[in-house]
Amino acid sequence: MKGGGEHESDVREKILETARCIFLKEGYKGTTINSIARAAGISPSTIYLHFNGKKDLFENLDISEEEALQDAYNANRTSILQTALILFGEHGYDGVSMDMLARESGYSKATLYQYFKDKEELYSAVMQETPFYFNFLSIQPEIDGYDLEAAIKKIGLAYLAVFDTPERIAFTRAIIRDSKRHPEVSSIYHKNGIGYVARCVETVLKRYTGNLQEGVDTYLASKTYVGSLFGFAIQYKIVVGVEPQYGDEEIVDTLTKIFLHGILH
């Protein structure tokens, strides 16, 4: 009997753990007893042996309905952005409409407008939420403990890694293609691409102002470094048919040494 009780306790804990994940992913309204049962690998009737229903189950979790709804909102927004990234990469700015995005994402057009007021705002969001942004957030705590050269290299490698996914490669090609017809696209890309990475580099440089040559424009110097990295990304990752002569580590190592040699005492 005691063993059976422990077994039932394990089942209950499994239900709660699975339910928490589903509620946070889908929100309260989007979650059903059936979806929890499927994810847990048990029957809905087993859940009803432990809880009176969805409301009872939710109340046994230490999360608010607002939190569940917010997490579902974020998950839906991320899904829309991922679809937009692929479509903009395949069809360019002019080739994508909100109707197309609604069709491909599985959301209604009205739902899309709850997240983004128009296509330009959506495009800007795709640019702003680049992999580098998230890469930088993850490496920032490490960088704070690194010396100058190691920190700059870490940023350089994180930036080049952005161009390792087919979606980002296609998106960058589309930006280059669309920039002549849509100068605003270039502006968005510059601000949230090279411009953002350069600001990250400049933040590190400013911790070493006493080591820099007099009169160095730290932002311009940082853009020079990032621009060089982008040049290699274009050569080896964006342009088709060019066999890379050097790996990311070699490129970043060399450019960092040249860059720091030019601005340090």
mmCIF file of C-alpha atoms in Angstrom:
data_model
loop_
_atom_site.group_PDB
_atom_site.id
_atom_site.type_symbol
_atom_site.label_atom_id
_atom_site.label_comp_id
_atom_site.label_asym_id
_atom_site.label_seq_id
_atom_site.Cartn_x
_atom_site.Cartn_y
_atom_site.Cartn_z
ATOM 1 C CA MET A 1 0.000 0.000 0.000
ATOM 2 C CA LYS A 2 2.829 2.330 0.875
ATOM 3 C CA GLY A 3 4.530 1.685 -2.453
ATOM 4 C CA GLY A 4 1.239 2.372 -4.241
ATOM 5 C CA GLY A 5 0.935 5.684 -2.404
ATOM 6 C CA GLU A 6 4.403 6.712 -3.509
ATOM 7 C CA HIS A 7 3.499 5.768 -7.064
ATOM 8 C CA GLU A 8 0.411 7.956 -6.991
ATOM 9 C CA SER A 9 2.482 10.786 -5.584
ATOM 10 C CA ASP A 10 4.928 10.451 -8.489
ATOM 11 C CA VAL A 11 2.074 10.543 -10.997
ATOM 12 C CA ARG A 12 0.631 13.665 -9.377
ATOM 13 C CA GLU A 13 4.030 15.380 -9.463
ATOM 14 C CA LYS A 14 4.442 14.442 -13.128
ATOM 15 C CA ILE A 15 1.036 15.940 -13.931
ATOM 16 C CA LEU A 16 1.908 19.179 -12.121
ATOM 17 C CA GLU A 17 5.296 19.461 -13.812
ATOM 18 C CA THR A 18 3.839 18.847 -17.268
ATOM 19 C CA ALA A 19 0.913 21.186 -16.652
ATOM 20 C CA ARG A 20 3.251 23.992 -15.631
ATOM 21 C CA CYS A 21 5.129 23.736 -18.930
ATOM 22 C CA ILE A 22 1.927 23.648 -20.992
ATOM 23 C CA PHE A 23 0.287 26.550 -19.134
ATOM 24 C CA LEU A 24 3.383 28.728 -19.528
ATOM 25 C CA LYS A 25 3.695 27.870 -23.220
ATOM 26 C CA GLU A 26 0.042 28.003 -24.292
ATOM 27 C CA GLY A 27 -1.549 30.193 -21.620
ATOM 28 C CA TYR A 28 -4.563 29.291 -19.491
ATOM 29 C CA LYS A 29 -7.091 29.474 -22.315
ATOM 30 C CA GLY A 30 -4.944 27.534 -24.749
ATOM 31 C CA THR A 31 -4.341 24.647 -22.349
ATOM 32 C CA THR A 32 -6.654 21.635 -22.078
ATOM 33 C CA ILE A 33 -6.689 18.537 -19.910
ATOM 34 C CA ASN A 34 -6.202 16.506 -23.099
ATOM 35 C CA SER A 35 -3.070 18.454 -24.093
ATOM 36 C CA ILE A 36 -1.593 17.974 -20.631
ATOM 37 C CA ALA A 37 -2.418 14.265 -20.716
ATOM 38 C CA ARG A 38 -0.776 13.833 -24.139
ATOM 39 C CA ALA A 39 2.378 15.629 -23.028
ATOM 40 C CA ALA A 40 2.555 13.592 -19.815
ATOM 41 C CA GLY A 41 1.879 10.308 -21.597
ATOM 42 C CA ILE A 42 -1.145 9.471 -19.478
ATOM 43 C CA SER A 43 -4.891 9.381 -19.997
ATOM 44 C CA PRO A 44 -7.150 12.361 -19.148
ATOM 45 C CA SER A 45 -8.988 10.138 -16.680
ATOM 46 C CA THR A 46 -5.757 9.751 -14.699
ATOM 47 C CA ILE A 47 -5.578 13.534 -14.308
ATOM 48 C CA TYR A 48 -9.159 13.591 -13.046
ATOM 49 C CA LEU A 49 -8.190 11.091 -10.348
ATOM 50 C CA HIS A 50 -5.947 13.782 -8.873
ATOM 51 C CA PHE A 51 -7.654 17.045 -9.846
ATOM 52 C CA ASN A 52 -11.244 18.166 -10.384
ATOM 53 C CA GLY A 53 -10.424 19.863 -13.670
ATOM 54 C CA LYS A 54 -8.249 22.486 -15.353
ATOM 55 C CA LYS A 55 -9.060 25.220 -12.837
ATOM 56 C CA ASP A 56 -8.213 22.977 -9.879
ATOM 57 C CA LEU A 57 -4.980 21.885 -11.535
ATOM 58 C CA PHE A 58 -3.974 25.462 -12.354
ATOM 59 C CA GLU A 59 -4.651 26.602 -8.793
ATOM 60 C CA ASN A 60 -2.195 23.966 -7.538
ATOM 61 C CA LEU A 61 0.585 25.633 -9.528
ATOM 62 C CA ASP A 62 2.521 28.614 -8.256
ATOM 63 C CA ILE A 63 1.895 30.794 -11.308
ATOM 64 C CA SER A 64 -0.599 33.564 -11.947
ATOM 65 C CA GLU A 65 -2.983 33.589 -14.876
ATOM 66 C CA GLU A 66 -1.369 36.863 -15.974
ATOM 67 C CA GLU A 67 2.031 35.170 -16.077
ATOM 68 C CA ALA A 68 0.641 32.289 -18.102
ATOM 69 C CA LEU A 69 -1.043 34.664 -20.520
ATOM 70 C CA GLN A 70 2.126 36.757 -20.893
ATOM 71 C CA ASP A 71 4.266 33.714 -21.619
ATOM 72 C CA ALA A 72 1.771 32.547 -24.228
ATOM 73 C CA TYR A 73 1.858 36.054 -25.765
ATOM 74 C CA ASN A 74 5.649 35.933 -25.953
ATOM 75 C CA ALA A 75 5.604 32.448 -27.494
ATOM 76 C CA ASN A 76 3.130 33.546 -30.169
ATOM 77 C CA ARG A 77 5.156 36.673 -30.923
ATOM 78 C CA THR A 78 8.329 34.630 -31.297
ATOM 79 C CA SER A 79 6.551 32.239 -33.649
ATOM 80 C CA ILE A 80 5.356 35.136 -35.820
ATOM 81 C CA LEU A 81 8.847 36.652 -35.958
ATOM 82 C CA GLN A 82 10.413 33.342 -36.974
ATOM 83 C CA THR A 83 7.921 32.962 -39.826
ATOM 84 C CA ALA A 84 8.517 36.582 -40.874
ATOM 85 C CA LEU A 85 12.284 36.047 -40.901
ATOM 86 C CA ILE A 86 11.914 33.132 -43.323
ATOM 87 C CA LEU A 87 9.408 34.925 -45.569
ATOM 88 C CA PHE A 88 11.398 38.183 -45.782
ATOM 89 C CA GLY A 89 14.458 36.133 -46.622
ATOM 90 C CA GLU A 90 12.675 34.238 -49.388
ATOM 91 C CA HIS A 91 10.584 37.029 -50.910
ATOM 92 C CA GLY A 92 12.174 40.309 -49.830
ATOM 93 C CA TYR A 93 10.410 43.258 -48.222
ATOM 94 C CA ASP A 94 8.049 43.961 -51.140
ATOM 95 C CA GLY A 95 7.201 40.306 -51.627
ATOM 96 C CA VAL A 96 5.750 39.815 -48.154
ATOM 97 C CA SER A 97 2.300 41.019 -47.105
ATOM 98 C CA MET A 98 0.474 40.706 -43.814
ATOM 99 C CA ASP A 99 -1.989 38.417 -45.612
ATOM 100 C CA MET A 100 0.858 36.097 -46.617
ATOM 101 C CA LEU A 101 2.285 36.153 -43.127
ATOM 102 C CA ALA A 102 -1.106 35.312 -41.620
ATOM 103 C CA ARG A 103 -1.496 32.412 -44.023
ATOM 104 C CA GLU A 104 1.981 31.016 -43.405
ATOM 105 C CA SER A 105 2.046 31.548 -39.639
ATOM 106 C CA GLY A 106 -1.400 30.114 -38.980
ATOM 107 C CA TYR A 107 -2.565 33.249 -37.158
ATOM 108 C CA SER A 108 -5.394 35.479 -38.325
ATOM 109 C CA LYS A 109 -4.532 38.847 -39.791
ATOM 110 C CA ALA A 110 -6.334 40.509 -36.877
ATOM 111 C CA THR A 111 -4.091 38.597 -34.464
ATOM 112 C CA LEU A 112 -0.961 39.804 -36.255
ATOM 113 C CA TYR A 113 -2.041 43.400 -35.785
ATOM 114 C CA GLN A 114 -2.316 42.785 -32.048
ATOM 115 C CA TYR A 115 1.445 42.254 -32.043
ATOM 116 C CA PHE A 116 2.631 44.627 -34.803
ATOM 117 C CA LYS A 117 0.917 47.736 -36.135
ATOM 118 C CA ASP A 118 2.190 47.242 -39.701
ATOM 119 C CA LYS A 119 4.721 45.421 -41.867
ATOM 120 C CA GLU A 120 7.493 47.943 -41.236
ATOM 121 C CA GLU A 121 7.228 47.501 -37.465
ATOM 122 C CA LEU A 122 7.300 43.729 -37.949
ATOM 123 C CA TYR A 123 10.367 43.997 -40.192
ATOM 124 C CA SER A 124 12.087 46.201 -37.645
ATOM 125 C CA ALA A 125 11.316 43.685 -34.888
ATOM 126 C CA VAL A 126 12.837 40.874 -36.950
ATOM 127 C CA MET A 127 16.018 42.945 -37.210
ATOM 128 C CA GLN A 128 16.110 44.054 -33.583
ATOM 129 C CA GLU A 129 15.694 40.568 -32.168
ATOM 130 C CA THR A 130 18.731 39.182 -33.947
ATOM 131 C CA PRO A 131 20.652 36.163 -32.704
ATOM 132 C CA PHE A 132 23.561 38.492 -31.886
ATOM 133 C CA TYR A 133 21.405 40.382 -29.406
ATOM 134 C CA PHE A 134 20.685 37.170 -27.519
ATOM 135 C CA ASN A 135 24.262 35.914 -28.016
ATOM 136 C CA PHE A 136 25.588 39.128 -26.508
ATOM 137 C CA LEU A 137 23.294 38.898 -23.492
ATOM 138 C CA SER A 138 24.599 35.393 -22.834
ATOM 139 C CA ILE A 139 28.290 36.304 -23.152
ATOM 140 C CA GLN A 140 28.111 39.685 -21.409
ATOM 141 C CA PRO A 141 28.729 38.277 -17.893
ATOM 142 C CA GLU A 142 31.834 36.473 -19.215
ATOM 143 C CA ILE A 143 33.104 39.550 -21.050
ATOM 144 C CA ASP A 144 32.992 41.591 -17.843
ATOM 145 C CA GLY A 145 35.689 39.311 -16.441
ATOM 146 C CA TYR A 146 37.862 39.182 -19.584
ATOM 147 C CA ASP A 147 40.773 41.345 -20.622
ATOM 148 C CA LEU A 148 40.284 43.705 -23.577
ATOM 149 C CA GLU A 149 41.518 41.381 -26.334
ATOM 150 C CA ALA A 150 39.545 38.364 -25.108
ATOM 151 C CA ALA A 151 36.355 40.439 -24.775
ATOM 152 C CA ILE A 152 36.640 41.871 -28.298
ATOM 153 C CA LYS A 153 37.269 38.388 -29.717
ATOM 154 C CA LYS A 154 34.211 37.039 -27.902
ATOM 155 C CA ILE A 155 32.020 39.721 -29.468
ATOM 156 C CA GLY A 156 33.531 39.099 -32.903
ATOM 157 C CA LEU A 157 32.823 35.365 -32.771
ATOM 158 C CA ALA A 158 29.270 35.954 -31.549
ATOM 159 C CA TYR A 159 28.670 38.333 -34.473
ATOM 160 C CA LEU A 160 29.980 35.958 -37.136
ATOM 161 C CA ALA A 161 27.847 33.168 -35.668
ATOM 162 C CA VAL A 162 24.750 35.188 -36.639
ATOM 163 C CA PHE A 163 25.412 34.271 -40.268
ATOM 164 C CA ASP A 164 25.555 30.523 -39.662
ATOM 165 C CA THR A 165 21.820 29.889 -40.136
ATOM 166 C CA PRO A 166 20.182 29.625 -43.594
ATOM 167 C CA GLU A 167 17.357 31.943 -42.495
ATOM 168 C CA ARG A 168 19.724 34.738 -41.505
ATOM 169 C CA ILE A 169 21.792 34.302 -44.659
ATOM 170 C CA ALA A 170 18.661 34.597 -46.803
ATOM 171 C CA PHE A 171 17.470 37.598 -44.789
ATOM 172 C CA THR A 172 20.805 39.405 -45.217
ATOM 173 C CA ARG A 173 20.730 38.779 -48.969
ATOM 174 C CA ALA A 174 17.210 40.206 -49.097
ATOM 175 C CA ILE A 175 18.306 43.336 -47.209
ATOM 176 C CA ILE A 176 21.144 43.938 -49.665
ATOM 177 C CA ARG A 177 18.744 43.425 -52.574
ATOM 178 C CA ASP A 178 15.988 45.660 -51.135
ATOM 179 C CA SER A 179 18.116 48.505 -49.825
ATOM 180 C CA LYS A 180 18.081 50.528 -53.051
ATOM 181 C CA ARG A 181 14.278 50.551 -53.295
ATOM 182 C CA HIS A 182 13.754 50.933 -49.550
ATOM 183 C CA PRO A 183 16.343 53.165 -47.832
ATOM 184 C CA GLU A 184 14.414 52.713 -44.584
ATOM 185 C CA VAL A 185 15.332 49.034 -44.698
ATOM 186 C CA SER A 186 19.019 49.957 -44.806
ATOM 187 C CA SER A 187 18.553 52.319 -41.885
ATOM 188 C CA ILE A 188 16.876 49.640 -39.766
ATOM 189 C CA TYR A 189 19.565 47.123 -40.667
ATOM 190 C CA HIS A 190 22.409 49.502 -39.890
ATOM 191 C CA LYS A 191 20.973 50.563 -36.544
ATOM 192 C CA ASN A 192 20.246 47.045 -35.323
ATOM 193 C CA GLY A 193 23.029 45.210 -37.151
ATOM 194 C CA ILE A 194 26.504 46.710 -37.474
ATOM 195 C CA GLY A 195 25.469 49.731 -35.405
ATOM 196 C CA TYR A 196 24.355 47.634 -32.432
ATOM 197 C CA VAL A 197 27.413 45.361 -32.501
ATOM 198 C CA ALA A 198 29.693 48.421 -32.760
ATOM 199 C CA ARG A 199 28.064 49.906 -29.664
ATOM 200 C CA CYS A 200 28.757 46.652 -27.806
ATOM 201 C CA VAL A 201 32.435 46.849 -28.818
ATOM 202 C CA GLU A 202 32.586 50.522 -27.868
ATOM 203 C CA THR A 203 31.200 49.729 -24.405
ATOM 204 C CA VAL A 204 34.164 47.434 -23.821
ATOM 205 C CA LEU A 205 36.668 49.966 -25.208
ATOM 206 C CA LYS A 206 35.434 52.685 -22.877
ATOM 207 C CA ARG A 207 36.618 50.611 -19.919
ATOM 208 C CA TYR A 208 40.155 51.017 -21.280
ATOM 209 C CA THR A 209 40.174 54.696 -22.311
ATOM 210 C CA GLY A 210 43.492 55.208 -20.536
ATOM 211 C CA ASN A 211 45.104 52.657 -22.845
ATOM 212 C CA LEU A 212 43.806 54.186 -26.074
ATOM 213 C CA GLN A 213 45.692 56.572 -28.319
ATOM 214 C CA GLU A 214 44.697 60.183 -27.911
ATOM 215 C CA GLY A 215 41.853 61.356 -30.132
ATOM 216 C CA VAL A 216 40.529 57.910 -31.038
ATOM 217 C CA ASP A 217 36.821 57.985 -31.904
ATOM 218 C CA THR A 218 35.770 54.811 -30.104
ATOM 219 C CA TYR A 219 32.508 54.375 -32.020
ATOM 220 C CA LEU A 220 34.148 54.875 -35.424
ATOM 221 C CA ALA A 221 36.937 52.493 -34.445
ATOM 222 C CA SER A 222 34.360 49.921 -33.308
ATOM 223 C CA LYS A 223 32.438 50.241 -36.579
ATOM 224 C CA THR A 224 35.676 49.692 -38.486
ATOM 225 C CA TYR A 225 36.214 46.420 -36.619
ATOM 226 C CA VAL A 226 32.646 45.204 -37.075
ATOM 227 C CA GLY A 227 32.603 46.337 -40.707
ATOM 228 C CA SER A 228 35.675 44.199 -41.373
ATOM 229 C CA LEU A 229 33.926 41.206 -39.809
ATOM 230 C CA PHE A 230 30.862 41.873 -41.957
ATOM 231 C CA GLY A 231 33.087 41.951 -45.032
ATOM 232 C CA PHE A 232 34.289 38.435 -44.269
ATOM 233 C CA ALA A 233 30.722 37.315 -43.572
ATOM 234 C CA ILE A 234 29.718 38.588 -47.019
ATOM 235 C CA GLN A 235 32.661 36.843 -48.697
ATOM 236 C CA TYR A 236 32.407 33.490 -46.986
ATOM 237 C CA LYS A 237 28.795 33.156 -45.814
ATOM 238 C CA ILE A 238 26.519 35.347 -47.920
ATOM 239 C CA VAL A 239 28.029 35.062 -51.399
ATOM 240 C CA VAL A 240 27.397 31.646 -52.922
ATOM 241 C CA GLY A 241 30.255 29.558 -54.308
ATOM 242 C CA VAL A 242 33.190 31.086 -52.467
ATOM 243 C CA GLU A 243 35.201 28.495 -50.554
ATOM 244 C CA PRO A 244 36.237 29.935 -47.146
ATOM 245 C CA GLN A 245 40.001 30.195 -46.781
ATOM 246 C CA TYR A 246 39.822 30.874 -43.059
ATOM 247 C CA GLY A 247 37.617 29.863 -40.159
ATOM 248 C CA ASP A 248 35.840 32.257 -37.795
ATOM 249 C CA GLU A 249 38.504 31.845 -35.092
ATOM 250 C CA GLU A 250 41.329 32.769 -37.477
ATOM 251 C CA ILE A 251 39.460 35.768 -38.869
ATOM 252 C CA VAL A 252 38.499 37.134 -35.467
ATOM 253 C CA ASP A 253 41.951 36.551 -34.009
ATOM 254 C CA THR A 254 43.701 38.429 -36.821
ATOM 255 C CA LEU A 255 41.227 41.306 -37.062
ATOM 256 C CA THR A 256 41.268 41.815 -33.297
ATOM 257 C CA LYS A 257 45.060 42.038 -33.215
ATOM 258 C CA ILE A 258 45.095 44.536 -36.115
ATOM 259 C CA PHE A 259 42.260 46.542 -34.578
ATOM 260 C CA LEU A 260 43.818 46.837 -31.118
ATOM 261 C CA HIS A 261 47.269 47.546 -32.545
ATOM 262 C CA GLY A 262 45.782 50.558 -34.315
ATOM 263 C CA ILE A 263 44.101 52.146 -31.273
ATOM 264 C CA LEU A 264 46.199 51.202 -28.239
ATOM 265 C CA HIS A 265 49.331 52.991 -27.025
#
